[in-house]
Short mmCIF file of C-alpha atoms in Angstrom, two decimals:
data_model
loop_
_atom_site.label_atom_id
_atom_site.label_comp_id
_atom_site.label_asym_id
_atom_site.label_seq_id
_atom_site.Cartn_x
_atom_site.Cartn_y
_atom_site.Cartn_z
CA UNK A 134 29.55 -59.15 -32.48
CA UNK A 135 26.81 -60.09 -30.39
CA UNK A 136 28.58 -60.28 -27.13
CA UNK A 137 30.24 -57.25 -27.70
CA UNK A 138 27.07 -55.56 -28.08
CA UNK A 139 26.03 -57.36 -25.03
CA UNK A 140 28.93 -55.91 -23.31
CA UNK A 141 28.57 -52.24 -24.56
CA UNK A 142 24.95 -52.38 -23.52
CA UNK A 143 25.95 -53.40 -20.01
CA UNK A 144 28.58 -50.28 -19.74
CA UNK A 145 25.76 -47.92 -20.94
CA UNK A 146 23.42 -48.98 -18.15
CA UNK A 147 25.90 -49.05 -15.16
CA UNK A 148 27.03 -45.42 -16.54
CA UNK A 149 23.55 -44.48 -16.32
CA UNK A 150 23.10 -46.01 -12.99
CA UNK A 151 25.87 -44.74 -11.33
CA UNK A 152 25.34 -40.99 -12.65
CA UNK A 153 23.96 -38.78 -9.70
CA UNK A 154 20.83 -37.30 -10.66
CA UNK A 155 21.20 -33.25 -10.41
CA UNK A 156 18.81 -32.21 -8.19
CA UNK A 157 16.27 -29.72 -9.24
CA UNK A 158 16.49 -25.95 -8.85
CA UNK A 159 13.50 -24.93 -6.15
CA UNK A 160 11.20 -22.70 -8.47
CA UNK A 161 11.90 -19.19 -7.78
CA UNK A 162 8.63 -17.95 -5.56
CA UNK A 163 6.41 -15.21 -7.49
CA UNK A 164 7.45 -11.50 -7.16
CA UNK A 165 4.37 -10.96 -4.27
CA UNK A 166 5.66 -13.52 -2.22
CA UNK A 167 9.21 -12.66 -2.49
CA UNK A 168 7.81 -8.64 -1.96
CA UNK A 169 5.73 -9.90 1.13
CA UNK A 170 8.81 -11.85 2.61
CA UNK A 171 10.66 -8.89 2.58
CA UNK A 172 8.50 -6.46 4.08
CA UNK A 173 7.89 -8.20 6.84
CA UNK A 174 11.47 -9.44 7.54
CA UNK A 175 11.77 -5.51 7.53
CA UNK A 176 9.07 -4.63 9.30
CA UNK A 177 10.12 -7.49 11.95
CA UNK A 178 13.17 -5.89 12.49
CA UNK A 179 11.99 -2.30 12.82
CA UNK A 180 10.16 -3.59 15.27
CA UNK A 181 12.58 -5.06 17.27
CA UNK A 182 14.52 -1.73 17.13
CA UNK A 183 11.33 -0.04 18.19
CA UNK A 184 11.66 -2.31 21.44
CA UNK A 185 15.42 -1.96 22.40
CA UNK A 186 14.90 1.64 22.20
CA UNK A 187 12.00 2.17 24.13
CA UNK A 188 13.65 0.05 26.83
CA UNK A 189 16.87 2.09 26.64
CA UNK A 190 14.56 5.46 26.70
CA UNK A 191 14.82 7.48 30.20
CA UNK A 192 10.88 6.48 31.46
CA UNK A 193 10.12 4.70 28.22
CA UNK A 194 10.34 7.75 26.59
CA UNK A 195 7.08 9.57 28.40
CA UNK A 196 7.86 13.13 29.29
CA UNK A 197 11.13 12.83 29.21
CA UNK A 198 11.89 14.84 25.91
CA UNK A 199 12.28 11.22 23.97
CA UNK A 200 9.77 10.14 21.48
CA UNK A 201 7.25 7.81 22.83
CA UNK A 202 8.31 4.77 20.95
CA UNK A 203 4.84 2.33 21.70
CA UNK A 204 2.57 3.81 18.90
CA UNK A 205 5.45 2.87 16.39
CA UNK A 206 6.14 -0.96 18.20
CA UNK A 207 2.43 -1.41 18.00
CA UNK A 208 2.19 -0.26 14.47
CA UNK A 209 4.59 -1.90 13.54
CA UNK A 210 3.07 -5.34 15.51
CA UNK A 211 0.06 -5.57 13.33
CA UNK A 212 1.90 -5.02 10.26
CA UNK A 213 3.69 -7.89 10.85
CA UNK A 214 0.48 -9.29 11.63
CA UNK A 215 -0.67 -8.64 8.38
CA UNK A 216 2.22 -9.78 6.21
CA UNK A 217 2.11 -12.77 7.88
CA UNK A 218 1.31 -16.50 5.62
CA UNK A 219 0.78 -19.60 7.35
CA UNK A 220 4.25 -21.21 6.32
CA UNK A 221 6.03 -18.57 8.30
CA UNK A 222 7.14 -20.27 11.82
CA UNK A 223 10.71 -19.59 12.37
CA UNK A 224 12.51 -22.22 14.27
CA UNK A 225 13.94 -19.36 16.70
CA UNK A 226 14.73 -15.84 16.95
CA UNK A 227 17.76 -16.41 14.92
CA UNK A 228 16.24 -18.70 11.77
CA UNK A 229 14.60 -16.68 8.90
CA UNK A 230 11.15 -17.97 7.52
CA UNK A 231 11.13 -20.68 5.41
CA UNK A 232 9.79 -19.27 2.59
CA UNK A 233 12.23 -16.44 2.33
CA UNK A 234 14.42 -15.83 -0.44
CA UNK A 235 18.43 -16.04 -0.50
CA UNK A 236 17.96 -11.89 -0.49
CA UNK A 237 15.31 -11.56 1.80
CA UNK A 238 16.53 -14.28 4.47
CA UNK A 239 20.86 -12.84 4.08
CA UNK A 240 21.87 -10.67 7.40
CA UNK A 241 19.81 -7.41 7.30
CA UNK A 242 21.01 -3.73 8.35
CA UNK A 243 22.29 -3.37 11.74
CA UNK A 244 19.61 -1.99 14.11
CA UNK A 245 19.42 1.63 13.88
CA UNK A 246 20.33 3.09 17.46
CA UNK A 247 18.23 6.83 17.79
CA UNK A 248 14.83 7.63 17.22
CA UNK A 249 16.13 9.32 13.97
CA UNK A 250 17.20 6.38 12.88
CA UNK A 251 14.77 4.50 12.95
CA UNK A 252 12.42 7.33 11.67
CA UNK A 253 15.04 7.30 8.51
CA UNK A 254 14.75 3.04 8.52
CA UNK A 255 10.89 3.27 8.53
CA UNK A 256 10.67 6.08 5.88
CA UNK A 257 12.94 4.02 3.59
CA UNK A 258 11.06 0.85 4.40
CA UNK A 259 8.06 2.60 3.48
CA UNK A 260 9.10 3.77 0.11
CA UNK A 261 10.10 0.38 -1.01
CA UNK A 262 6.68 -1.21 0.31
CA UNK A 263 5.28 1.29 -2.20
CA UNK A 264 7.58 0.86 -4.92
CA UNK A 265 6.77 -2.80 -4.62
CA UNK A 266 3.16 -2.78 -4.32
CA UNK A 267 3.40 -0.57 -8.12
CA UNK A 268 4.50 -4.19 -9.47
CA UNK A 269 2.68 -6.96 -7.11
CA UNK A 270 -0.76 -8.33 -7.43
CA UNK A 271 -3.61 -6.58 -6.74
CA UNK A 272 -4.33 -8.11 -3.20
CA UNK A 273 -0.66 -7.75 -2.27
CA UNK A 274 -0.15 -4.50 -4.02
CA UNK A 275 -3.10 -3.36 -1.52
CA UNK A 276 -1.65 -4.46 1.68
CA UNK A 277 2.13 -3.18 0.47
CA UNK A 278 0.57 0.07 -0.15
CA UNK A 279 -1.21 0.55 3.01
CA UNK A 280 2.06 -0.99 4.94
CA UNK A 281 4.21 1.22 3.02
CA UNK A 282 1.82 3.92 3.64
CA UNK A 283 1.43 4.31 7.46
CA UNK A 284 5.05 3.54 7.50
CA UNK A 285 5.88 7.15 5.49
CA UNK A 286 3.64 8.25 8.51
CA UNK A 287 5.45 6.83 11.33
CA UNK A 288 8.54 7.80 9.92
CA UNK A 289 6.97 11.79 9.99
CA UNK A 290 5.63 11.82 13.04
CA UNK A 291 8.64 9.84 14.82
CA UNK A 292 11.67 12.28 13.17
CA UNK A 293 8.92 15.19 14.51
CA UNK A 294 8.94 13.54 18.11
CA UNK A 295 13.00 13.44 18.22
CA UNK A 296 13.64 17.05 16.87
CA UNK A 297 14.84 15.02 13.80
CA UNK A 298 14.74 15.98 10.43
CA UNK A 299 11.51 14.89 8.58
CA UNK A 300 11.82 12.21 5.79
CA UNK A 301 11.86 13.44 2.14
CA UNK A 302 8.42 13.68 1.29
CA UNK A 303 9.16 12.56 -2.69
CA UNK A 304 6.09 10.62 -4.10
CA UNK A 305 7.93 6.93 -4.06
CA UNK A 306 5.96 5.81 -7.38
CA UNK A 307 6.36 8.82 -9.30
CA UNK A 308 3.17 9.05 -10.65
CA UNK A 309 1.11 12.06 -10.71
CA UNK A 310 -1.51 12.05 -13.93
CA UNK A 311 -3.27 14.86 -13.00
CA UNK A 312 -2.51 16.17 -16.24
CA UNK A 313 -3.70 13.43 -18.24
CA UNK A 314 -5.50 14.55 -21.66
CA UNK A 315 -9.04 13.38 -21.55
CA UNK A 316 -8.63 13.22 -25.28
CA UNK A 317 -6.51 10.13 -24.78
CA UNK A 318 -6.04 7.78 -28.22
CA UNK A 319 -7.67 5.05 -26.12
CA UNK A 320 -10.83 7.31 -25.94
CA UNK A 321 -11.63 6.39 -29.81
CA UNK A 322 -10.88 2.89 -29.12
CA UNK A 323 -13.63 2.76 -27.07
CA UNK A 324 -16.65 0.68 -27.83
CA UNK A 325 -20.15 2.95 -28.68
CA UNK A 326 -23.13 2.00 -26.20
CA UNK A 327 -24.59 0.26 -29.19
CA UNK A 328 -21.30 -2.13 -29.46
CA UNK A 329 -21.82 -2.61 -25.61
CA UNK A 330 -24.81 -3.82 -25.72
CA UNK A 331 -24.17 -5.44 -29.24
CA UNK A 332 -21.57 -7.12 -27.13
CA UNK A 333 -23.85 -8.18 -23.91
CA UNK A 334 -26.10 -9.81 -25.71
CA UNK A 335 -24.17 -12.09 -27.48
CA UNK A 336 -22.96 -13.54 -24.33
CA UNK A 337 -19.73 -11.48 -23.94
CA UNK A 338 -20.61 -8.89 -21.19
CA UNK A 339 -18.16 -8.01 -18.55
CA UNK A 340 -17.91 -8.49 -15.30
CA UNK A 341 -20.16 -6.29 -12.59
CA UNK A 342 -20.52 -5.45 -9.43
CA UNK A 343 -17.91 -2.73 -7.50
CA UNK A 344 -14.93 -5.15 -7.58
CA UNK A 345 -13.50 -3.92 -11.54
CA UNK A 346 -11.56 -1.19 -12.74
CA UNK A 347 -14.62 0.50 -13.95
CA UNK A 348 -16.08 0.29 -10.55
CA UNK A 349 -13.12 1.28 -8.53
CA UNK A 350 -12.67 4.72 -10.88
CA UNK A 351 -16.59 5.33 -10.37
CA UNK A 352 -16.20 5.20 -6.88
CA UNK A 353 -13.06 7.58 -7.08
CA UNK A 354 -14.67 9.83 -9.00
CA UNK A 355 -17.86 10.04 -6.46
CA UNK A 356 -16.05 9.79 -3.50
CA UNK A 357 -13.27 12.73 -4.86
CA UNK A 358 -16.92 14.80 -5.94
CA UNK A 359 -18.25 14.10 -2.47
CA UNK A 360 -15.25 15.41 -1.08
CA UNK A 361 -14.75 18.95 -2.87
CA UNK A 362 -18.31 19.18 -1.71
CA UNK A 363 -17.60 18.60 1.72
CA UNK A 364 -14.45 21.05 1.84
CA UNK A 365 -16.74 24.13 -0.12
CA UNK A 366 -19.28 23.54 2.91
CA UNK A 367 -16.70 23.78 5.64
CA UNK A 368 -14.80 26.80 3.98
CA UNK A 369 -17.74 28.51 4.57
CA UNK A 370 -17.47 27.61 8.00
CA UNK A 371 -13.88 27.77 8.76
CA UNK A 372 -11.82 30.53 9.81
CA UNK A 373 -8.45 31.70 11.35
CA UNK A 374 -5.57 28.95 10.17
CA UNK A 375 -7.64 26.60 8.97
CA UNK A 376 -8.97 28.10 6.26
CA UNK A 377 -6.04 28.14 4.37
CA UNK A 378 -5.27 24.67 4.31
CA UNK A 379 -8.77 23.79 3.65
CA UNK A 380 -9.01 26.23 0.50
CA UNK A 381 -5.42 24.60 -0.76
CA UNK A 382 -7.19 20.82 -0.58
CA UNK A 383 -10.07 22.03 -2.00
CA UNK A 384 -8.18 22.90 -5.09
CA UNK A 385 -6.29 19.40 -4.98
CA UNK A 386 -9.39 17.76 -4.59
CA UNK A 387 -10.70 19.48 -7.97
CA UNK A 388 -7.42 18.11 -9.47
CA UNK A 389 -8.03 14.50 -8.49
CA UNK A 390 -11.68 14.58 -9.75
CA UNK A 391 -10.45 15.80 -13.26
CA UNK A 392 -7.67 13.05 -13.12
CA UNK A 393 -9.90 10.34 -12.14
CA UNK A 394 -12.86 11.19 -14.86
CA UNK A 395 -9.37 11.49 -17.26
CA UNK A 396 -8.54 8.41 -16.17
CA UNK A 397 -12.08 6.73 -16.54
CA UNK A 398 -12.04 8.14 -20.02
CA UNK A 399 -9.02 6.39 -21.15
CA UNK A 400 -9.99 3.24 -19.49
CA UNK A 401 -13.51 3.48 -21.40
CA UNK A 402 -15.32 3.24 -18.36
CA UNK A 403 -18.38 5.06 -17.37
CA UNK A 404 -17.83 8.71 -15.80
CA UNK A 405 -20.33 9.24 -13.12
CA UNK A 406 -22.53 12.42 -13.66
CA UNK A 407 -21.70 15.45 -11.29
CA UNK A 408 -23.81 16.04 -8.26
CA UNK A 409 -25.21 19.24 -7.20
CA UNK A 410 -24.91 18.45 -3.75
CA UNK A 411 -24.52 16.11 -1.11
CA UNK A 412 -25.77 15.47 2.33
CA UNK A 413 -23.85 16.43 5.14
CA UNK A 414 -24.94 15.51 8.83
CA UNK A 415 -25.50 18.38 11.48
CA UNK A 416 -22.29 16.88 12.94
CA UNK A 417 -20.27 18.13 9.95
CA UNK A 418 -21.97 21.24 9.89
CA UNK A 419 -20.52 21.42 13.90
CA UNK A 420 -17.46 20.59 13.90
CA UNK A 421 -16.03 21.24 10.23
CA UNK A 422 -12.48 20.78 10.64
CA UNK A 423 -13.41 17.08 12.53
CA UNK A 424 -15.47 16.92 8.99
CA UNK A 425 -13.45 16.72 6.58
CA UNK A 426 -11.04 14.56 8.88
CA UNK A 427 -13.66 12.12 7.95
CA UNK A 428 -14.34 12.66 4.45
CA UNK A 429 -10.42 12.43 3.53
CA UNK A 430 -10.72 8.98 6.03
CA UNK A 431 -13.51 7.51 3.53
CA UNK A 432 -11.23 8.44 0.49
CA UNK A 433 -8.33 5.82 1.68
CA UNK A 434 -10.63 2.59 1.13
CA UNK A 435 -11.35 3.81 -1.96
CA UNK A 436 -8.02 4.46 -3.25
CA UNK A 437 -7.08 0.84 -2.01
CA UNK A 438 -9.54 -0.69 -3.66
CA UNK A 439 -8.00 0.88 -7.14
CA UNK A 440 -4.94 -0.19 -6.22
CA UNK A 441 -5.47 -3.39 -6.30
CA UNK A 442 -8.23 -3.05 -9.02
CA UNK A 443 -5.81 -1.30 -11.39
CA UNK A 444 -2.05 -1.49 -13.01
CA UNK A 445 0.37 0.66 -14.76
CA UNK A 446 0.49 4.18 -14.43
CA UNK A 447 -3.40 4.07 -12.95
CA UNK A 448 -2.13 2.21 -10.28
CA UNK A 449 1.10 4.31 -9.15
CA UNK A 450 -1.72 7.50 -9.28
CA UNK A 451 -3.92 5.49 -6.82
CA UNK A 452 -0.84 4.37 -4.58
CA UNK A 453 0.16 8.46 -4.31
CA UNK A 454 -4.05 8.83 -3.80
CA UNK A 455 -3.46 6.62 -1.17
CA UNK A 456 -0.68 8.02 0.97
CA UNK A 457 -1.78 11.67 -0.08
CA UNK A 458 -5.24 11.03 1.64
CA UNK A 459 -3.61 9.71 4.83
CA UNK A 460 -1.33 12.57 4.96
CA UNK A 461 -4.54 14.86 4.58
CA UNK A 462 -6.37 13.22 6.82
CA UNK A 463 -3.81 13.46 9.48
CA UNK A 464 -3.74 17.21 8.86
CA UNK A 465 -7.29 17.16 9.79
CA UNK A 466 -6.85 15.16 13.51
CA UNK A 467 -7.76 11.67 12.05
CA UNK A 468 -5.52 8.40 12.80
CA UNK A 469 -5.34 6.11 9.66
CA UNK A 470 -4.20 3.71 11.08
CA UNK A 471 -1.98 0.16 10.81
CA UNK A 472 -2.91 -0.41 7.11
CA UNK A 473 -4.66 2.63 5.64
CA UNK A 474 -7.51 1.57 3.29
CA UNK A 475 -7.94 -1.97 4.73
CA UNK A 476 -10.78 -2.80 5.79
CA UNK A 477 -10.01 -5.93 7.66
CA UNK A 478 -10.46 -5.62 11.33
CA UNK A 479 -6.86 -5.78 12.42
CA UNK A 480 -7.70 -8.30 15.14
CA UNK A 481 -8.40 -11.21 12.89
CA UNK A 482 -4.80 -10.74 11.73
CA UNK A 483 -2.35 -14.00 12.80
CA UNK A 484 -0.72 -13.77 15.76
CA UNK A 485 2.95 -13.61 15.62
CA UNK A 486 4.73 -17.17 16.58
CA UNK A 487 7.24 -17.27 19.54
CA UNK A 488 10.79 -16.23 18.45
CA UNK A 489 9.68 -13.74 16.14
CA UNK A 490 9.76 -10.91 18.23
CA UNK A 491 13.62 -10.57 17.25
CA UNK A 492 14.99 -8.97 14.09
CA UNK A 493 15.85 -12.21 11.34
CA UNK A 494 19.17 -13.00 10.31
#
């Protein structure tokens, strides 16, 4: 009996040393990184269609009747810029990053071959960067929504350039809580000043300083105050054709205030007092129109910072805050830029390695 224990014993362990060991399933990455991945393997290849076609252009598309396609190439460059991580070096034009996913790394769209079609690419590029940064982290949700922003904008004033249709204008995060109740049930869940402090001084305060929620819907509410302020001063000021779109933001403006007090409410957060006025330079006074191409300009920080400050429904309202304040401000003459709301200086961005000037696949 004791040998054929012996034996059996010796079976088990050679079975066991002879199985192969299964090798482990690579952890799937977060959602942000697989989000980020994507957007700029997109945002790679729109860029490489931006190229071809300005090479194929008659004169590189200068006064020619062909959209000039270098503001949406360079736009596109820093983008890429800022998506970039430090783990993505492809091997060559033809190898995706390392860290993309299966989806995000399989053979993308073929390269669109008009200026239309590329204005219809980057439009649907930049509704997904949107819809994406609705569900990423805050930093990430930030930069998706800025991408995904000046993308929308491209996309406009690219389809405008080729006698192309425009993009659907549809809000990408359907979101719009202007009409939010400011008797909302989490009103009366909200702590009394005497429960605050109550609260403080047993050693349970919350955070300060600018970067919370609370902070980031203060500075919406100010900002949006500042803003209605700025447009009742110019009205005054403004005539001919501009007057009319400058009394229609003026109205929207008086929306978003409501919505963003609304919206402090029901996040129990403080509700800045109204102003009677505000200071405006002798420039403003000037040049009105130039104005209030600044004031809607100093909204889009703002709006970034609750993006990434904020989820949920606050956060799709400050995504469409976002690209709504670009779009206004680009009514007014201003350029928002690469990545609308970012404050980074665009030049500390990576540099692009060699081979990834070509689309991945």
């Amino acid at each position: 009996m004791a040998l054929l224990a012996a034996l059996a014993l010796v079976v088990v362990t050679l079975g066991a040393a002879l199985t192969p060991v299964r090798p482990r399933e690579p952890a799937e990455p977060p959602f942000s990184e697989q989000v980020r991945v994507s957007a700029l393997a997109e945002t790679l290849r729109l860029k490489a269609a931006g190229e071809q076609l300005a090479q194929a252009a008659p004169g590189n598309g200068s006064g020619t009747g062909q959209p000039d396609f270098s503001r949406t190439v360079t736009l596109l460059t820093t983008q890429s810029r800022a998506l970039l991580a430090p783990g993505d070096v492809p091997h060559d034009a033809s190898t995706p990053f390392p860290s993309a996913t299966p989806s995000a790394a399989s053979s993308p769209a073929p390269l669109p071959a008009s200026a239309a079609g590329l204005a219809a690419d980057l439009a649907g590029s930049g509704r997904r960067r949107l819809a994406d940064a609705a569900a990423a982290d805050g930093g990430m949700a930030r930069l998706l929504a800025a991408v995904g922003t000046a993308q929308l904008l491209q996309a406009s004033a690219l389809a405008a350039a080729a006698g192309a249709p425009a993009p659907a204008q549809a809000d990408p995060v359907q979101a719009d809580p202007v009409q939010a109740d400011p008797a909302s049930p989490l009103s009366g869940a909200c702590p009394s000043p005497e429960a605050a402090a109550s609260s403080s001084s047993a050693g349970h305060d919350a955070p300060t300083g600018d970067a919370t929620l609370d902070g980031a819907l203060a500075a919406t509410v100010r900002t949006e105050m500042e803003t209605v302020y700025g447009y009742q001063v110019a009205l005054t000021r403004l005539g001919g054709e501009a007057a009319k779109p400058a009394a229609e933001q003026l109205a929207r403006h008086e929306e978003l205030v409501s919505a963003a007090e609304s919206l402090s409410r029901m996040h129990c957060a403080p509700v800045p007092p109204r102003e009677a006025g505000y200071s405006l330079g002798q420039s403003f006074l000037a040049a009105p129109a130039t104005g209030l191409a600044g004031l809607e300009t100093a909204t889009l920080p703002v709006y970034a910072d609750l993006v990434a400050l904020s989820d949920g429904e606050t956060r799709r309202w400050a995504i469409s805050g976002l690209l709504d304040a670009a779009r206004r401000a680009v009514l007014w003459g201003a350029d928002p830029g690469p990545v609308p709301g970012l404050t980074a200086d665009p030049a500390a961005f990576p540099t692009l390695p060699a081979g990834s000037a070509a689309p991945l696949r």
